[in-house]
Short mmCIF file of C-alpha atoms in Angstrom, two decimals:
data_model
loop_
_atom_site.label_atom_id
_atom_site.label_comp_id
_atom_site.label_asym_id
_atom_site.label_seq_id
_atom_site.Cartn_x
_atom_site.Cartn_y
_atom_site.Cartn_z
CA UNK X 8 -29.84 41.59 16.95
CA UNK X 9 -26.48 39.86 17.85
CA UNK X 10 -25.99 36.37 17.55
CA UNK X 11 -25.43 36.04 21.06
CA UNK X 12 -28.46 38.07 21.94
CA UNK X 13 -30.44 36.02 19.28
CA UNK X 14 -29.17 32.78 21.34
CA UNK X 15 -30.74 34.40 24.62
CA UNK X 16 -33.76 35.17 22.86
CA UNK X 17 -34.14 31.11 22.24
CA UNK X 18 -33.73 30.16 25.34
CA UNK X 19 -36.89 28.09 25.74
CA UNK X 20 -37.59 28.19 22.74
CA UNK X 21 -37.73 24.35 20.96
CA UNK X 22 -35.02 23.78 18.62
CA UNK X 23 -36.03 23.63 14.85
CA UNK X 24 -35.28 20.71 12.51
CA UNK X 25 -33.23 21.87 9.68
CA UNK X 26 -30.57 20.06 9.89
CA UNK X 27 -33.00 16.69 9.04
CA UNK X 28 -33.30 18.91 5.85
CA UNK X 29 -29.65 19.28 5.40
CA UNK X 30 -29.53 15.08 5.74
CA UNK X 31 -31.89 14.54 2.92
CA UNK X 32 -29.84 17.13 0.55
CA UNK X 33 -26.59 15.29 1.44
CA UNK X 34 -28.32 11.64 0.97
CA UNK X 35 -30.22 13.00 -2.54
CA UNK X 36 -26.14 14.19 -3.96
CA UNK X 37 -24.88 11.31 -2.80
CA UNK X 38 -27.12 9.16 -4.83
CA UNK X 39 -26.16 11.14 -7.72
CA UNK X 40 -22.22 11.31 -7.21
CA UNK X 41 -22.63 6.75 -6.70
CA UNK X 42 -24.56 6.44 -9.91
CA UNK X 43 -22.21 8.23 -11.49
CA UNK X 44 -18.98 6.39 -9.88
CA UNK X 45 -20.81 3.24 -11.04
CA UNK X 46 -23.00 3.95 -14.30
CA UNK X 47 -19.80 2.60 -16.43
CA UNK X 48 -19.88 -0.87 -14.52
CA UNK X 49 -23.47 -1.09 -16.08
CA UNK X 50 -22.36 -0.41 -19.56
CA UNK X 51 -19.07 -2.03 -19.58
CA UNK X 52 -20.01 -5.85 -21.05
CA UNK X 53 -22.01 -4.08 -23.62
CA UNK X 54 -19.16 -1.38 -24.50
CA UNK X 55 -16.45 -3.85 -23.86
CA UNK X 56 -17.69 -5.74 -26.81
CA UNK X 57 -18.58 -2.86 -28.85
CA UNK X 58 -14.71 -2.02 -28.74
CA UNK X 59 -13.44 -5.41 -28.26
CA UNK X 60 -11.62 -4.74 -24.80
CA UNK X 61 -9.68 -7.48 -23.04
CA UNK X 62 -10.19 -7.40 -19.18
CA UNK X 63 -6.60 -5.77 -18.85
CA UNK X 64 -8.36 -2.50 -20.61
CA UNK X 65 -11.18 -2.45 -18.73
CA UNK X 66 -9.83 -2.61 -15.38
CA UNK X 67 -7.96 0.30 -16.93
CA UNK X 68 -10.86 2.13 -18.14
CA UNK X 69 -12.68 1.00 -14.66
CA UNK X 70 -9.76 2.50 -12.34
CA UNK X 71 -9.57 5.68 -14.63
CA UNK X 72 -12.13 7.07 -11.89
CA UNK X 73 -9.87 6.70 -9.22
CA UNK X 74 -6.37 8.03 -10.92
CA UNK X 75 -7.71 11.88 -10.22
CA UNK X 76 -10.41 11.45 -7.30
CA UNK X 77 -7.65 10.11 -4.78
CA UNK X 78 -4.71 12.31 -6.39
CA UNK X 79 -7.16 15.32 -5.62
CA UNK X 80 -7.96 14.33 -2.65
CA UNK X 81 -5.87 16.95 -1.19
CA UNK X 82 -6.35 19.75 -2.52
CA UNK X 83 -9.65 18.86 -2.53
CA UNK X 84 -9.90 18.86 1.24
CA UNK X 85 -7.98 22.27 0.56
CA UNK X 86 -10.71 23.75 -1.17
CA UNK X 87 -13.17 22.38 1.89
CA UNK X 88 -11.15 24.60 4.28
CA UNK X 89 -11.81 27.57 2.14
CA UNK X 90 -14.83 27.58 -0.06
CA UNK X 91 -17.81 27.23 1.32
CA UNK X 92 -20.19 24.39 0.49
CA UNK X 93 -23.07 26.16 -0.75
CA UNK X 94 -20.87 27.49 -4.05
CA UNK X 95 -17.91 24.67 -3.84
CA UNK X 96 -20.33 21.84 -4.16
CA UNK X 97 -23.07 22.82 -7.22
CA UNK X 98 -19.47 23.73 -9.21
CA UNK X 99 -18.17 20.45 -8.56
CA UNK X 100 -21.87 18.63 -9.42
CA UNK X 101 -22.19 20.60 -12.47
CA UNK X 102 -19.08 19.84 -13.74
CA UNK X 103 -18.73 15.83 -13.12
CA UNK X 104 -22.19 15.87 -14.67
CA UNK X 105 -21.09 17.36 -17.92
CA UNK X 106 -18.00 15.08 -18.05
CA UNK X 107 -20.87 12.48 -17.08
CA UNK X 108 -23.51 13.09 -19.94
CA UNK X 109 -20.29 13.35 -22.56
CA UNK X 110 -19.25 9.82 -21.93
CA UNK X 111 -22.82 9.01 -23.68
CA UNK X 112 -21.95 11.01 -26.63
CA UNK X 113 -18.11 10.64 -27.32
CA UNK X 114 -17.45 7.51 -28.29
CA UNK X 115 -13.69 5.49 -27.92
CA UNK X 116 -11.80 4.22 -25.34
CA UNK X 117 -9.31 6.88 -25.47
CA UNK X 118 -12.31 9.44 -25.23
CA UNK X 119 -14.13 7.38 -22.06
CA UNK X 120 -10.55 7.07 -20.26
CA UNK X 121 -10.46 11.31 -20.13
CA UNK X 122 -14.07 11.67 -19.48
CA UNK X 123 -13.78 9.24 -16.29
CA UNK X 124 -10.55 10.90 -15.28
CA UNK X 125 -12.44 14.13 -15.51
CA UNK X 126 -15.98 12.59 -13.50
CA UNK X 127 -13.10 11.59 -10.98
CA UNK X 128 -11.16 15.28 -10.54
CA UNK X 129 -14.50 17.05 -9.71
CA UNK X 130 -16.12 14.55 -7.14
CA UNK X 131 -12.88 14.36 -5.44
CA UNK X 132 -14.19 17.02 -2.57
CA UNK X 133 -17.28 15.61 -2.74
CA UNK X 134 -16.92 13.24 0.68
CA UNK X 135 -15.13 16.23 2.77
CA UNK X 136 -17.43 18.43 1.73
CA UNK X 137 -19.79 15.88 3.27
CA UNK X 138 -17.93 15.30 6.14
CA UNK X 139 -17.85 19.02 6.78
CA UNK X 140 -21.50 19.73 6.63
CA UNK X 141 -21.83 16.46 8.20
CA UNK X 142 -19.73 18.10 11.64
CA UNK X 143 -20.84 21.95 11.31
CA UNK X 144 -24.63 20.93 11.36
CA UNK X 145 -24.40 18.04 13.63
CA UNK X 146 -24.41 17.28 17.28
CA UNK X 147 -21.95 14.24 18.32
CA UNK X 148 -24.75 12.08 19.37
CA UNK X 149 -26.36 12.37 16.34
CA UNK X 150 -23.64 12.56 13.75
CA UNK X 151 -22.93 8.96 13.32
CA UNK X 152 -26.75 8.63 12.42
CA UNK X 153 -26.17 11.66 9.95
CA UNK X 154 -23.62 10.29 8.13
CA UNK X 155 -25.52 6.73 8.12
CA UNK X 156 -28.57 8.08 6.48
CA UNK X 157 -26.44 10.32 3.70
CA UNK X 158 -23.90 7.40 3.08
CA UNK X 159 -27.03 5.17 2.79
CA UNK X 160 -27.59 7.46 -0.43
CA UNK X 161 -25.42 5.21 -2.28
CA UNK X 162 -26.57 2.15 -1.88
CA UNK X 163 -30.54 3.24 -2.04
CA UNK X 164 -29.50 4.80 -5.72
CA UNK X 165 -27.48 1.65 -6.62
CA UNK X 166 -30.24 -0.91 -5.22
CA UNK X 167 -33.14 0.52 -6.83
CA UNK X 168 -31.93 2.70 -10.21
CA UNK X 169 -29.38 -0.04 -11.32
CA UNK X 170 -32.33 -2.47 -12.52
CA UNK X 171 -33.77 1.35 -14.01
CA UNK X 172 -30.26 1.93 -15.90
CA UNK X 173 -29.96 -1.80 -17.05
CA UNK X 174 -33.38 -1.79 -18.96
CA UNK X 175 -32.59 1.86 -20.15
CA UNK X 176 -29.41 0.46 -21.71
CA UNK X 177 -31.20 -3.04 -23.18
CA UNK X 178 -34.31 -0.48 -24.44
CA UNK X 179 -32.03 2.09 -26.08
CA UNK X 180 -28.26 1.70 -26.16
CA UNK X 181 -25.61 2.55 -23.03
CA UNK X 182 -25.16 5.86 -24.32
CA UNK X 183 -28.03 7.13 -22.38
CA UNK X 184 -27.16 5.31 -19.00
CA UNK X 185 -24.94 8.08 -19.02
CA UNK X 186 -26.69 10.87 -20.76
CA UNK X 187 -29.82 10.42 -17.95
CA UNK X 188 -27.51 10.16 -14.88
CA UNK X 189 -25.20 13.32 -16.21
CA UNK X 190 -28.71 15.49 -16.58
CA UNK X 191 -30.10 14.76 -12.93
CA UNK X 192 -26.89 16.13 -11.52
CA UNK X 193 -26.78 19.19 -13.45
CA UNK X 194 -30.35 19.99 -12.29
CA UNK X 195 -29.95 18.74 -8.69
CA UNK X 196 -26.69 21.59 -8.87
CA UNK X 197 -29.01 24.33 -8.95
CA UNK X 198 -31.72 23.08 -6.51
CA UNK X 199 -28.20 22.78 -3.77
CA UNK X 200 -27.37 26.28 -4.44
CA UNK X 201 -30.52 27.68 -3.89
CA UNK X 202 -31.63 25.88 -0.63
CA UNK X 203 -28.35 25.02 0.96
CA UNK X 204 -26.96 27.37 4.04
CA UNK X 205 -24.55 27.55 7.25
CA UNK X 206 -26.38 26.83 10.10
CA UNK X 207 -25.83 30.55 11.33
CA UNK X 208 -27.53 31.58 8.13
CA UNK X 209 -30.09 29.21 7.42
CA UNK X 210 -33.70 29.03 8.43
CA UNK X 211 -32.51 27.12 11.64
CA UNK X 212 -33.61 29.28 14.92
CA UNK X 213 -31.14 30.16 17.66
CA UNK X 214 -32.27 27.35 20.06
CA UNK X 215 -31.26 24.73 17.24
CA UNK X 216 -28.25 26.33 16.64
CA UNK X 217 -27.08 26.18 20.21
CA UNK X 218 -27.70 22.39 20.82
CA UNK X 219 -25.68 21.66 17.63
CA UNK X 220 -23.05 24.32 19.22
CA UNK X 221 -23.31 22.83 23.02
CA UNK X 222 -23.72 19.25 21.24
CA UNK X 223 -19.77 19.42 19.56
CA UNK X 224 -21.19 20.11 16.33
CA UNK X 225 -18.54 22.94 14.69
CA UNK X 226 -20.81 25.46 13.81
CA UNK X 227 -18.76 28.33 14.04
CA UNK X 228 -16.18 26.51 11.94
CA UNK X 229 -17.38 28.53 8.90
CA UNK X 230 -17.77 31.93 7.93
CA UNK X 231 -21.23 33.72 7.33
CA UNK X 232 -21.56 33.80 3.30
CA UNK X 233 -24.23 36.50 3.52
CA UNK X 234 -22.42 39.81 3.17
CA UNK X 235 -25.71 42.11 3.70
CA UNK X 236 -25.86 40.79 7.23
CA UNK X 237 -23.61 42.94 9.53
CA UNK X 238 -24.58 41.02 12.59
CA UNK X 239 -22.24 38.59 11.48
CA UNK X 240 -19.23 40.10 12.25
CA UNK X 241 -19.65 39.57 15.93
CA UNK X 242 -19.01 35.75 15.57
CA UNK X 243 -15.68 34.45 15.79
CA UNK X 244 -14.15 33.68 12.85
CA UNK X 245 -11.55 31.05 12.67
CA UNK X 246 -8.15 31.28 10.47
CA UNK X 247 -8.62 29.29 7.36
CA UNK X 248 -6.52 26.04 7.34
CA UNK X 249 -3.13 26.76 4.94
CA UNK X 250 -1.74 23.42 4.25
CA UNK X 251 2.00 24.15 5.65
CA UNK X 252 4.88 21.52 6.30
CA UNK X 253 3.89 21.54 10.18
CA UNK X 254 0.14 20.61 8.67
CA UNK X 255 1.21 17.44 6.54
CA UNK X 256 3.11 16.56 9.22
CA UNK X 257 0.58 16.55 11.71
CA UNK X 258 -2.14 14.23 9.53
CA UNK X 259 0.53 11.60 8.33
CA UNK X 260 2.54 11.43 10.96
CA UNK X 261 0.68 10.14 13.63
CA UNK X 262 -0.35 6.25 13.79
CA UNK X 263 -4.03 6.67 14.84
CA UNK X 264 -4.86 8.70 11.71
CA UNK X 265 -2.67 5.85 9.64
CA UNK X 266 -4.76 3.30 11.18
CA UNK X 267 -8.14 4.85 10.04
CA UNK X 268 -6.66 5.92 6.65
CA UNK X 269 -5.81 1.91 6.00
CA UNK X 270 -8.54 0.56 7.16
CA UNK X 271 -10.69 3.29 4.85
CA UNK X 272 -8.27 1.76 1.49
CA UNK X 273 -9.60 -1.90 2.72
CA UNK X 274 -13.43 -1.23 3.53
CA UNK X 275 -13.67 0.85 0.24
CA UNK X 276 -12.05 -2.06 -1.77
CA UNK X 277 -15.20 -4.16 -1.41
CA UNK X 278 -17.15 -1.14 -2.24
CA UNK X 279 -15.16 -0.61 -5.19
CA UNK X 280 -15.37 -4.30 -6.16
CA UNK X 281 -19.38 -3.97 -6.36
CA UNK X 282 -18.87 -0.39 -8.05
CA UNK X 283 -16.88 -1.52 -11.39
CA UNK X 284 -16.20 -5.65 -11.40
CA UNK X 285 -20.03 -6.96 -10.06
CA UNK X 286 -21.82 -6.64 -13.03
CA UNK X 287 -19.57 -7.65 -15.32
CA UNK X 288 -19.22 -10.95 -12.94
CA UNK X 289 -22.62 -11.78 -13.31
CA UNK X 290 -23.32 -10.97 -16.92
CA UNK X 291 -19.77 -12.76 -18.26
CA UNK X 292 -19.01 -15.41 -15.77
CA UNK X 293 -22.70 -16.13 -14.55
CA UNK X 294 -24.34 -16.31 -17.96
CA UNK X 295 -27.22 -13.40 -17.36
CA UNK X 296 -28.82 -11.23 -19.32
CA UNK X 297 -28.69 -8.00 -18.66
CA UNK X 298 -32.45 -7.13 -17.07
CA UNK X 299 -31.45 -10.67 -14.70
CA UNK X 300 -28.46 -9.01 -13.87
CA UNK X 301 -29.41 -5.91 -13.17
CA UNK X 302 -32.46 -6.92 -10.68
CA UNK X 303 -29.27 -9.88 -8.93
CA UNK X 304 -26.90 -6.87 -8.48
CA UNK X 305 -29.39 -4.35 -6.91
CA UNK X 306 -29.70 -7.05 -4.10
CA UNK X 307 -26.43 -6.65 -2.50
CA UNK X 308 -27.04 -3.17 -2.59
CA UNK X 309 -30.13 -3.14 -0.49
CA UNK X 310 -28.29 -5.66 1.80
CA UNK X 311 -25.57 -3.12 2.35
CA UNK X 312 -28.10 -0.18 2.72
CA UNK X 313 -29.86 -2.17 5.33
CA UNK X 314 -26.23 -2.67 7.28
CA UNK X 315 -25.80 1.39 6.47
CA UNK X 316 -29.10 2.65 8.51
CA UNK X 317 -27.98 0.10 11.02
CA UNK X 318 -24.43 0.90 11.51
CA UNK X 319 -25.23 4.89 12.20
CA UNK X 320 -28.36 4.01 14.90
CA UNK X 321 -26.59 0.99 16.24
CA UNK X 322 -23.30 3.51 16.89
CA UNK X 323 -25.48 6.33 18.24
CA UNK X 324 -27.55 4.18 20.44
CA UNK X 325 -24.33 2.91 22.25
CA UNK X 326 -22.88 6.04 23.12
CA UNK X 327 -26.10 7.43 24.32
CA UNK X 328 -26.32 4.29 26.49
CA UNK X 329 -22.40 4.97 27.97
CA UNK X 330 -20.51 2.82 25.60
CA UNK X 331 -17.42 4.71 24.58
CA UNK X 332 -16.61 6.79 21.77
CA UNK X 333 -14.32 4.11 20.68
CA UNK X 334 -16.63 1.14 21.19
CA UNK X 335 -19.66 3.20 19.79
CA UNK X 336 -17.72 3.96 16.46
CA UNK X 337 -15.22 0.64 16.42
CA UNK X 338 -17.25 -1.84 16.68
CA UNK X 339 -19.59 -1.63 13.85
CA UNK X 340 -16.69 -1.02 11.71
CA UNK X 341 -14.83 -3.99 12.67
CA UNK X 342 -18.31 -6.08 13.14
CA UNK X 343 -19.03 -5.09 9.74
CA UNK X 344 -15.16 -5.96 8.09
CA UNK X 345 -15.46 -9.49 9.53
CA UNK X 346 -18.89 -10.09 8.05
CA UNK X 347 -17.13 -8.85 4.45
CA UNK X 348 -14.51 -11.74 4.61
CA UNK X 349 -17.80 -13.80 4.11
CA UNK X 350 -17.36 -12.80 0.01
CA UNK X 351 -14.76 -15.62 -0.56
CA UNK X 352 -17.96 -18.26 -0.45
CA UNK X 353 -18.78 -17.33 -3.92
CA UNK X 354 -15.69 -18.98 -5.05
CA UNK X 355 -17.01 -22.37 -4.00
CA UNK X 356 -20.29 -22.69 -5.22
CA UNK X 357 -21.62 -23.31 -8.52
CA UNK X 358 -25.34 -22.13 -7.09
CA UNK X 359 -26.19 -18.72 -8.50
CA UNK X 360 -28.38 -17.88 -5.41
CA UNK X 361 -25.64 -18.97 -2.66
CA UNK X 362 -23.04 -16.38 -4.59
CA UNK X 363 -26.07 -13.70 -4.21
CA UNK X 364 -26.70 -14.73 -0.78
CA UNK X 365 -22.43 -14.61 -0.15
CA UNK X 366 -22.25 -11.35 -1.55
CA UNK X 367 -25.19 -9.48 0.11
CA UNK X 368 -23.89 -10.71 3.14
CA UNK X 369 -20.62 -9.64 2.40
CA UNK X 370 -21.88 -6.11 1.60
CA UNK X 371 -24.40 -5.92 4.41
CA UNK X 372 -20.95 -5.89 6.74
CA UNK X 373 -19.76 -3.37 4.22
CA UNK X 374 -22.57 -1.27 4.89
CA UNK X 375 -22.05 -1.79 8.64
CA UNK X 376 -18.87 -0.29 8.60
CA UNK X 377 -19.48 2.42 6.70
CA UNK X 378 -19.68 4.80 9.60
CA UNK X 379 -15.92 5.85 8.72
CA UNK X 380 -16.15 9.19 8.58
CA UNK X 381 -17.11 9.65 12.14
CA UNK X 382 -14.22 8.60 12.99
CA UNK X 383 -12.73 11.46 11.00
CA UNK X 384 -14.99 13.88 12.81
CA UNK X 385 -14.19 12.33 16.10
CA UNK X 386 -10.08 12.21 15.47
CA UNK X 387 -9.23 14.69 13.02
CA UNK X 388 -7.60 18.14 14.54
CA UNK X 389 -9.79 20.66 14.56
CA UNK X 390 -8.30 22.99 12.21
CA UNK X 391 -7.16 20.41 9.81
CA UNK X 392 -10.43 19.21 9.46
CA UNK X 393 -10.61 19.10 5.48
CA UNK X 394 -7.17 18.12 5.10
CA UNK X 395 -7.01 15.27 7.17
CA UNK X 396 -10.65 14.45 5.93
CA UNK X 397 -8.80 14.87 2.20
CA UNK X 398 -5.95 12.45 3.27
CA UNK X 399 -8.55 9.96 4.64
CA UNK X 400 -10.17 9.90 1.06
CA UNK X 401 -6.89 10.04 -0.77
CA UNK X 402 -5.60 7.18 0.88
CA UNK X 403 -8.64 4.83 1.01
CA UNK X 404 -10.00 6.10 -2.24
CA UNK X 405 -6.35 4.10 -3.94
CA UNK X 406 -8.68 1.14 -3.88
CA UNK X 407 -10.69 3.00 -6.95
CA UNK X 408 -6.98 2.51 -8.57
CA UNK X 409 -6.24 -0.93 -7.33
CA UNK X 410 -9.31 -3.12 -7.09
CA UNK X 411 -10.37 -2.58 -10.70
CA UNK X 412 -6.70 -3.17 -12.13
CA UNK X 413 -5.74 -5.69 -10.27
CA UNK X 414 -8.86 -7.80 -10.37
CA UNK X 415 -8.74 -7.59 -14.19
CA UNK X 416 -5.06 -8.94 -13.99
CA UNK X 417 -5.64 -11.50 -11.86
CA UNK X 418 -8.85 -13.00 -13.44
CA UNK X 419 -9.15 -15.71 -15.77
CA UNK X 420 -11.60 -16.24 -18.54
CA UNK X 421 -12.83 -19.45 -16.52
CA UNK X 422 -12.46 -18.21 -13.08
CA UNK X 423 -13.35 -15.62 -10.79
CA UNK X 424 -12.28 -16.75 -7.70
CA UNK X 425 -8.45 -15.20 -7.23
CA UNK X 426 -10.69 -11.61 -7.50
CA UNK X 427 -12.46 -12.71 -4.81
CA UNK X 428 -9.48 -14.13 -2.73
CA UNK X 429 -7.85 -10.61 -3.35
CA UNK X 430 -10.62 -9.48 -1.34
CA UNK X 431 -10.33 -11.22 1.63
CA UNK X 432 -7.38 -10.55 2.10
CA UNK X 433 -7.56 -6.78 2.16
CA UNK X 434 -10.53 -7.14 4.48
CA UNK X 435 -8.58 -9.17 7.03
CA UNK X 436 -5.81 -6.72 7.02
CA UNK X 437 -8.19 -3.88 7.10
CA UNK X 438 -9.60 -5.43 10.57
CA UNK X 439 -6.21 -5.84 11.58
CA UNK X 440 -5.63 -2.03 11.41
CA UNK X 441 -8.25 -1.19 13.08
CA UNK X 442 -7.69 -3.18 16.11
CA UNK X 443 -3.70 -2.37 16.42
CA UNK X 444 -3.17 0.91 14.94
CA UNK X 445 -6.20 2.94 15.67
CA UNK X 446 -6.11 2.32 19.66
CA UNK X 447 -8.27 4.92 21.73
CA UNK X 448 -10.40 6.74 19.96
CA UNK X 449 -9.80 10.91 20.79
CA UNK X 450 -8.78 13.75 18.49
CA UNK X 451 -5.76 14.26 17.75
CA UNK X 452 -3.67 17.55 18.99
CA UNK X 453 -1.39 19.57 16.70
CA UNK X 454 2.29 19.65 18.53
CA UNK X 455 2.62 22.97 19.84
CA UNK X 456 4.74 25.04 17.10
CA UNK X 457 8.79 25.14 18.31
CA UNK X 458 9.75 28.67 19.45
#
């Protein structure tokens, strides 16, 4: 039976619910690939002093991450275009996990510098690859809930394993904070490979694969990967994206996709800030131990989580009720940006619970505007998906690089609080992009090619 024949044969039919499966395999590897962007912020007081590093090296050995996850960005959007998920994303799990798990047995700070440049090379298609799945298996009015409940992952792995990883390391020895996280990944690997699937090749009938086809969901955007099924070859196929002149051109030359890739560098800054600096703040400049700290810095976490699952229904619900695509995606972004600037209250209080409260509020607004990528989904041309999905990442993901150096060079031993001005700052401007650069939200057309 044809595809299109298959389609007729579902008419009536009710749609199956796959795709919710597809949402809980992208939320489960994205709680993997944050534990293991953040397991090192865990460890770091306790390695720090093991190797005696100033807080010059480890904003060096905390950015290392970020040197090859936003160079790669590229290519790793590349790769998106032309690999399909099911084999490019296990690889890419399987081998950050191993780099992972080393970092527990090498010791050095040469040694941990190469590992975490490694960890950062093989997630770096790890959000496009998202973002992909994210717009072949999706409708429109249900993407920006989608990639709520997966990016929620990361804060739901942070919030609740971070106290787990903190008494691992004060029962045994940091070592094993990354030993533990570098196994799960290996293992969850294989469990992606074996279940994953296009939409066209999955378990999904043809009725569910027509309302994510009538809904704007991209489903013919890939290629079947099942070779034994000749039915297949009816579908339309579409060229694979080859990154060209005329291609770069198109995703950094025009100023909506600048004003998205900006504001992505300053909402991921606060992200990053909580990722690498947080619990170093509260075990060297707040005096706690590290079980105290652990359960303090799970709490802005669950505060950002909660302004995740918010953002993504909040976003959907407007558009179903005639808001625009703009205001839909915008405003929880920008909402969410303003309620971030809130972080520069910590640097006038000497009350331990008011910098908790300052922060979770800060990162609930984080959490709000995490519905980003939608406007990737929404804005990106359609055959440059990956690579303008890569560019996004690249260009947000130099916060990874900056936030960690920076705030170790402009942090005293007494005082926190220029970090946390640094922060502000990039918020504000990130709001400021988003307002003035990213204008009407619509995708964006390739110039026709000059004859």
């Amino acid at each position: 039976m044809t595809q299109t024949a298959s389609v007729r044969a579902g008419v009536g039919t009710r749609a199956s619910r796959v795709r919710v499966l597809i949402a809980v395999m992208l939320f489960v590897t994205v709680v993997i690939n944050y534990l293991d962007r953040s397991n090192l912020s865990i460890a770091l007081p306790e390695i720090a002093r093991e190797l005696d590093l100033t807080t010059a090296q480890q904003g060096l050995l905390l950015s290392a991450f970020g040197w090859t996850y936003a160079a790669l960005q590229i290519p790793g959007g590349w790769l998106v275009d032309r690999v399909p998920a099911r084999v490019l994303y296990p690889v890419c799990l399987t081998l950050w996990s191993l780099a992972t798990l080393f970092m527990g047995v090498i010791g050095g700070f040469v040694a941990l510098i190469v590992l975490r440049l490694m960890v950062g090379a093989f997630e770096a298609p790890a959000y496009p690859i998202n973002n992909k799945v994210a717009t072949v298996w999706f409708p429109e009015r249900e993407r920006a809930t989608a990639i709520g409940f997966y990016t929620s992952g990361q804060f739901i792995g942070l919030a609740l394993l971070t106290p787990v990883l903190s008494w691992l390391q004060a029962l045994i020895s940091w070592h094993w904070v990354f030993i533990a996280t570098g196994l799960v990944g290996v293992l969850w690997a294989l469990v992606w490979y074996v279940w994953f699937r296009e939409p066209a090749d999955s378990r999904a009938n043809a009725a569910e694969v027509e309302l994510i086809r009538a809904g704007g969901g991209l489903v013919d955007a890939t290629e079947s990967t099942d070779a034994s099924d000749a039915s297949h070859t009816t579908r339309e196929r579409p060229e694979r994206a080859r990154i060209s002149r005329a291609d770069l051109a198109t995703v950094l030359g025009r100023r909506k996709l600048w004003g998205i890739y900006l504001g992505q560098f300053c909402l991921t800054s606060t992200l990053w800030f909580f990722l690498t600096w947080f619990p170093t703040y509260l075990v060297e400049y707040r005096d706690m131990d590290y079980i105290k700290s652990g359960f303090l810095a799970s709490l802005p976490f669950v505060a950002a989580l909660v302004g995740v699952l918010t953002s993504g229904v909040l976003s959907d619900f407007l558009l179903r009720r005639g808001a625009s695509l703009g205001a839909a995606r915008k405003g929880p972004i920008i909402a969410g940006l303003l309620l971030s600037t809130v972080m520069v209250g910590a640097s006038f209080t000497d009350s331990t619970t008011l910098v908790i409260v300052f922060l979770s509020v800060a990162f609930f607004g984080n959490g709000l505007a995490s519905i980003t990528w939608s406007l990737v989904s929404a804005m990106a041309p359609q055959r440059l998906l990956g690579l303008t999905g890569g560019m996004f990442n690249f260009i947000g993901n130099l916060s990874s690089i900056a936030t960690p150096i920076v705030i170790g060079m402009i942090i005293t031993d007494e005082s926190f609080a220029p970090g946390f001005a640094y922060m502000t700052v990039v918020t504000i401007v990130g709001i400021l992009s988003y307002v003035f650069l990213v204008g009407r939200v619509e995708r964006v057309q390739e110039r026709p090619a000059k004859v």
